[in-house]
Structure formats: structure tokens, C-alpha cells
Short mmCIF file of C-alpha atoms in Angstrom, two decimals:
data_model
loop_
_atom_site.label_atom_id
_atom_site.label_comp_id
_atom_site.label_asym_id
_atom_site.label_seq_id
_atom_site.Cartn_x
_atom_site.Cartn_y
_atom_site.Cartn_z
CA MET A 154 25.87 159.25 38.91
CA SER A 155 27.08 159.06 35.76
CA TYR A 156 30.15 157.13 34.23
CA GLN A 157 29.57 158.47 30.63
CA ASN A 158 33.30 159.94 31.47
CA GLN A 159 35.02 157.06 33.11
CA PRO A 160 37.09 155.54 30.61
CA GLN A 161 35.86 151.92 28.82
CA GLN A 162 37.87 149.12 29.74
CA PRO A 163 38.81 146.44 27.46
CA PRO A 164 37.26 143.12 27.66
CA GLN A 165 39.21 140.44 29.89
CA GLN A 166 39.70 137.12 28.51
CA PRO A 167 38.14 134.22 29.76
CA PRO A 168 40.41 132.65 31.40
CA PRO A 169 41.42 129.44 29.02
CA GLY A 170 39.35 126.93 28.90
CA TRP A 171 36.43 128.18 30.34
CA GLY A 172 33.48 127.34 28.25
CA GLN A 173 34.82 124.40 26.96
CA PRO A 174 33.33 120.98 29.07
CA PRO A 175 35.21 119.09 31.13
CA MET A 176 37.15 116.88 29.83
CA GLN A 177 36.48 113.33 30.54
CA PRO A 178 38.40 110.60 30.61
CA PRO A 179 38.62 107.53 28.85
CA GLY A 180 35.63 105.47 27.81
CA TRP A 181 33.74 107.11 30.27
CA GLY A 182 30.83 108.91 27.98
CA GLN A 183 30.85 105.36 25.89
CA PRO A 184 28.01 103.47 25.72
CA PRO A 185 28.20 100.71 27.93
CA MET A 186 29.03 97.07 25.51
CA PRO A 187 25.64 93.97 25.72
CA PRO A 188 27.17 90.44 27.26
CA ARG A 189 27.89 88.49 25.07
CA LYS A 190 25.32 85.80 25.02
CA ASN A 191 26.09 82.32 26.71
CA ASN A 192 25.80 79.35 24.31
CA ALA A 193 26.51 76.52 27.26
CA GLY A 194 23.04 76.17 27.92
CA LYS A 195 22.07 75.52 24.86
CA ILE A 196 24.66 72.65 24.18
CA VAL A 197 24.47 71.10 27.63
CA GLY A 198 20.14 71.30 27.20
CA PHE A 199 21.21 69.80 23.50
CA SER A 200 22.99 67.18 25.12
CA CYS A 201 20.74 66.60 27.83
CA LEU A 202 18.19 65.89 24.86
CA GLY A 203 20.15 63.50 23.23
CA ILE A 204 20.46 61.59 25.79
CA VAL A 205 16.89 61.68 26.66
CA GLY A 206 16.04 60.23 22.98
CA ALA A 207 19.09 57.66 22.64
CA PHE A 208 17.40 56.57 26.09
CA VAL A 209 13.98 56.21 24.21
CA LEU A 210 15.48 54.19 21.55
CA LEU A 211 17.52 51.60 23.72
CA ALA A 212 14.31 51.15 25.32
CA ILE A 213 11.90 51.09 22.32
CA LEU A 214 14.56 48.54 21.06
CA GLY A 215 14.50 46.17 23.87
CA SER A 216 11.00 46.24 23.27
CA LEU A 217 11.16 44.54 20.12
CA VAL A 218 13.78 42.74 20.96
CA SER A 219 12.39 40.94 23.66
CA SER A 220 8.60 40.68 21.86
CA GLY A 221 10.61 38.84 19.33
CA GLY A 222 12.04 36.52 21.57
CA ASP A 223 9.03 36.18 23.38
CA THR A 224 7.14 35.51 19.82
CA THR A 225 9.86 33.00 18.88
CA ALA A 226 10.43 31.02 22.16
CA LYS A 227 6.30 30.80 22.00
CA SER A 228 6.32 29.47 18.89
CA GLY A 229 8.70 27.27 19.45
CA GLY A 230 7.73 25.98 22.47
CA LYS A 231 4.27 25.00 20.15
CA THR A 232 7.00 23.41 17.57
CA ALA A 233 8.19 21.37 20.57
CA VAL A 234 4.42 20.73 22.27
CA ALA A 235 3.27 19.07 18.80
CA SER A 236 6.42 17.43 18.41
CA GLU A 237 5.57 15.41 21.36
CA LYS A 238 2.03 15.23 20.75
CA PRO A 239 2.65 12.29 17.82
CA THR A 240 5.42 10.51 20.15
CA LYS A 241 2.32 10.36 22.92
CA ALA A 242 0.07 9.63 21.19
CA ALA A 243 2.36 6.47 19.59
CA GLU A 244 3.46 5.66 22.76
CA LYS A 245 0.35 5.08 24.15
CA ALA A 246 -0.73 2.84 21.69
CA GLU A 247 2.08 1.39 22.35
CA LYS A 248 1.79 0.78 24.99
CA ALA A 249 -2.68 -0.10 25.47
CA GLU A 250 -1.27 -2.69 22.96
CA LYS A 251 0.60 -4.49 25.10
CA GLU A 252 -1.54 -4.38 27.69
CA GLU A 253 -3.95 -6.07 25.43
CA ALA A 254 -1.93 -8.90 24.61
CA ALA A 255 -1.28 -9.23 27.82
CA GLU A 256 -4.95 -9.14 28.69
CA LYS A 257 -5.52 -12.21 26.33
CA PRO A 258 -5.15 -15.28 27.14
CA LYS A 259 -1.97 -17.36 25.16
CA LYS A 260 -3.57 -19.22 23.21
CA ALA A 261 -2.90 -23.58 23.90
CA ASP A 262 -1.30 -25.13 21.26
CA PRO A 263 -3.53 -27.66 19.39
CA LYS A 264 -3.11 -31.21 19.62
CA PRO A 265 -1.31 -33.25 16.98
CA LYS A 266 -4.71 -34.53 14.72
CA PRO A 267 -4.52 -38.16 13.46
CA GLU A 268 -3.49 -39.00 9.97
CA PRO A 269 -6.12 -38.16 7.70
CA ALA A 270 -7.57 -41.75 6.12
CA ALA A 271 -6.58 -41.41 2.47
CA ALA A 272 -2.96 -39.60 3.20
CA GLY A 273 -1.89 -43.72 4.35
CA PRO A 274 -2.91 -47.07 2.84
CA VAL A 275 -6.24 -47.31 5.70
CA LYS A 276 -9.35 -45.39 5.19
CA VAL A 277 -11.64 -45.29 7.55
CA SER A 278 -14.86 -43.80 6.63
CA ALA A 279 -17.86 -42.94 8.66
CA LYS A 280 -21.67 -42.52 9.46
CA LYS A 281 -23.56 -41.45 11.66
CA ALA A 282 -26.30 -45.33 12.71
CA THR A 283 -29.75 -46.02 14.35
CA PHE A 284 -28.39 -48.22 17.62
CA THR A 285 -29.94 -52.12 17.50
CA PRO A 286 -29.27 -54.17 20.60
CA GLY A 287 -27.67 -57.09 20.14
CA VAL A 288 -27.74 -60.33 22.43
CA LEU A 289 -25.54 -58.41 25.38
CA HIS A 290 -27.60 -55.14 25.54
CA ASP A 291 -28.18 -54.44 29.05
CA GLY A 292 -30.83 -52.55 28.58
CA GLY A 293 -28.24 -48.87 28.48
CA LYS A 294 -28.23 -46.45 26.86
CA TYR A 295 -26.05 -46.57 23.30
CA THR A 296 -24.44 -44.80 20.08
CA SER A 297 -24.08 -46.81 17.16
CA VAL A 298 -21.51 -46.00 14.19
CA SER A 299 -21.63 -47.40 10.72
CA ILE A 300 -17.84 -47.25 9.53
CA THR A 301 -16.30 -48.68 6.18
CA ILE A 302 -11.87 -49.60 6.81
CA ALA A 303 -10.64 -50.08 2.95
CA ASN A 304 -6.68 -51.65 3.21
CA ASN A 305 -4.78 -49.54 0.13
CA GLY A 306 -1.61 -51.17 1.40
CA ASP A 307 0.65 -53.60 -0.02
CA LYS A 308 0.38 -55.23 3.31
CA PRO A 309 -2.91 -56.92 4.92
CA ILE A 310 -4.47 -55.45 8.46
CA ASN A 311 -5.87 -56.43 11.68
CA VAL A 312 -9.39 -54.75 12.05
CA ASN A 313 -11.36 -56.58 14.92
CA PRO A 314 -14.06 -54.20 17.42
CA LEU A 315 -11.47 -52.93 19.97
CA TYR A 316 -8.81 -51.13 17.09
CA PHE A 317 -11.94 -47.70 17.25
CA SER A 318 -13.34 -45.89 19.72
CA ILE A 319 -15.23 -42.40 18.79
CA THR A 320 -14.65 -39.14 19.63
CA ASP A 321 -18.75 -36.72 20.35
CA THR A 322 -18.17 -33.41 19.58
CA ASN A 323 -17.70 -32.59 23.04
CA GLY A 324 -13.65 -33.98 22.17
CA THR A 325 -15.17 -37.13 25.03
CA LYS A 326 -13.88 -40.04 23.47
CA HIS A 327 -15.90 -43.34 23.79
CA THR A 328 -13.93 -46.76 23.51
CA ALA A 329 -15.72 -49.29 21.59
CA GLU A 330 -18.00 -51.34 23.69
CA LEU A 331 -18.39 -55.44 22.68
CA ALA A 332 -22.12 -57.61 21.14
CA LYS A 333 -24.32 -54.05 22.87
CA ASP A 334 -25.17 -53.42 18.65
CA GLU A 335 -26.18 -56.92 16.91
CA ARG A 336 -23.99 -55.03 13.83
CA GLN A 337 -20.69 -54.85 15.54
CA ILE A 338 -17.70 -55.17 12.85
CA ASP A 339 -16.13 -57.85 12.72
CA THR A 340 -12.51 -59.47 13.96
CA VAL A 341 -10.89 -60.33 10.43
CA ASP A 342 -7.45 -59.27 8.37
CA LEU A 343 -7.63 -57.40 5.52
CA ALA A 344 -5.47 -57.97 2.53
CA PRO A 345 -4.70 -55.48 0.12
CA GLY A 346 -7.19 -54.02 -2.05
CA GLU A 347 -10.77 -55.66 0.49
CA ASN A 348 -12.65 -53.65 2.73
CA ILE A 349 -14.67 -54.07 5.31
CA THR A 350 -18.57 -52.07 6.97
CA GLY A 351 -19.35 -53.08 9.95
CA VAL A 352 -21.30 -51.03 13.48
CA VAL A 353 -18.95 -49.89 16.80
CA THR A 354 -21.36 -48.94 19.75
CA GLY A 355 -20.37 -46.71 22.72
CA GLU A 356 -21.70 -46.22 26.04
CA GLY A 357 -24.41 -42.75 26.33
CA GLU A 358 -25.98 -40.46 23.66
CA PHE A 359 -23.67 -38.05 22.53
CA THR A 360 -23.33 -37.33 19.08
CA ALA A 361 -20.80 -38.34 17.50
CA LYS A 362 -18.15 -35.98 15.44
CA TYR A 363 -14.91 -38.48 14.36
CA VAL A 364 -13.79 -42.37 14.62
CA THR A 365 -10.01 -43.78 15.06
CA TYR A 366 -8.60 -46.67 13.88
CA THR A 367 -5.15 -48.15 15.66
CA ASP A 368 -3.93 -50.97 13.91
CA GLY A 369 -2.37 -52.95 17.23
CA LEU A 370 -1.03 -51.54 19.81
CA PHE A 371 1.88 -49.93 18.19
CA GLY A 372 0.19 -48.37 15.31
CA ASP A 373 -0.28 -45.08 13.37
CA PRO A 374 -4.06 -44.06 13.24
CA VAL A 375 -6.09 -43.12 11.01
CA ARG A 376 -9.37 -40.78 11.49
CA GLY A 377 -12.39 -40.69 9.47
CA ASN A 378 -15.43 -38.57 10.30
CA VAL A 379 -18.40 -39.37 11.05
CA SER A 380 -21.13 -38.31 8.46
#
């Protein structure tokens, strides 16, 4: 079949809009916006780190303060103990002294000593002598002392063997024994400036320490040490 004789028809026009890309809704073909970065997490993280750091710092400061206080307390305690030691030592020493003083026996008041021979008008000198039996010696043991008595006053004094006594080294007092020694001192009155020597005898064997003379019953005693 031949188409050469058929008349040519003009080319047909495509309908309007054909061949054009279809219309897209506004914003459809645009790439999606990237999500915004959220900084809230970072802020929270930094806040937590700050809080933790603050707690750590406070803990360190607290430990330093505590250690300093302990050191001060210890040093203060040591100072207090050191200051208390001398006080306690002084108290112990004082207590020991009081106890020692309480244990010591109280010293007895010394007996009044007779007036020295040179202090008054009468002077008594004495020395050891050998016992020489007299007419009234009964065979017993006796001790004799040779005595010299001088009147240095301005009044006469009476001398009598009974006015003398002998005290031995043990403190025992021996009264004079009459007529036991043939050299017994005489009974006389001594005028001022006069003196007399004789023997005074005591019963028993002893070591004479001093001789005491008393003028009469109310006179003052005068002592002479035995040499």
C-alpha cells in the first residue's frame, strides 16, 4: 500500500505543559535542614564537673584545717603537760619535805645551863683528882674532883662541901659525900679576893664533866668544867 499520494498533515502540537517537569510543591525538593546542635548537655556536664570540683576542694580544705587543728591541739596538750610537770614535781618535793619534817623527832629544848664561872663574882675551877680514902671511908668506890673557888665579888661567900655537886659525862648528878676523901674542901667564909682549894667526892666510879657550886639554898649556881 502506497502512502505517497496521501497529503501530508501538519505536525501536531503537544499539549501545553507536556515535556516540562512536573511542578513540585514548594520546599519539596530542598535538602532537609541539619538539626541544630543541642548545647544543654554540655552545660549540664560542665555544671556537674564544677560541683564535683567544688566538693573536692572543700574536702581538701577541710582535711588541712582538721590536721592543723589536731597539730595545734597536740602542741597545746604537750605545752600543758610540760607546764604541769614542774608544778607536780614541786608539789611532790614539798610533800616529801613535809613528811620528812614530820618524821624527824622534835628537838627537846635544851636545859638552861648554869652561869659560867667567869660571868659572876664567884669563879669555880675543877680538875680530875685521885681518890684518897679518909677516916670515914667504908671501902666503897668513889670519885674525887679537885676544886678551886675564888671570890671575885665585893661580898663574902660561904663555902661548904654540901654546896657542891658533880655531873658525869652521862648527865648523872652526884651529890658530895662527906669525909670520904681526906682532902675534902673546908667549910669557910671567903672574903672578897680570897680563894680556897679542896676535894669534892661523889659515890661510884664515873667520869666527871663539871662541878656546880650554889651559895646556900637560894644562891645562883656557878659551874666549872672538869679538865
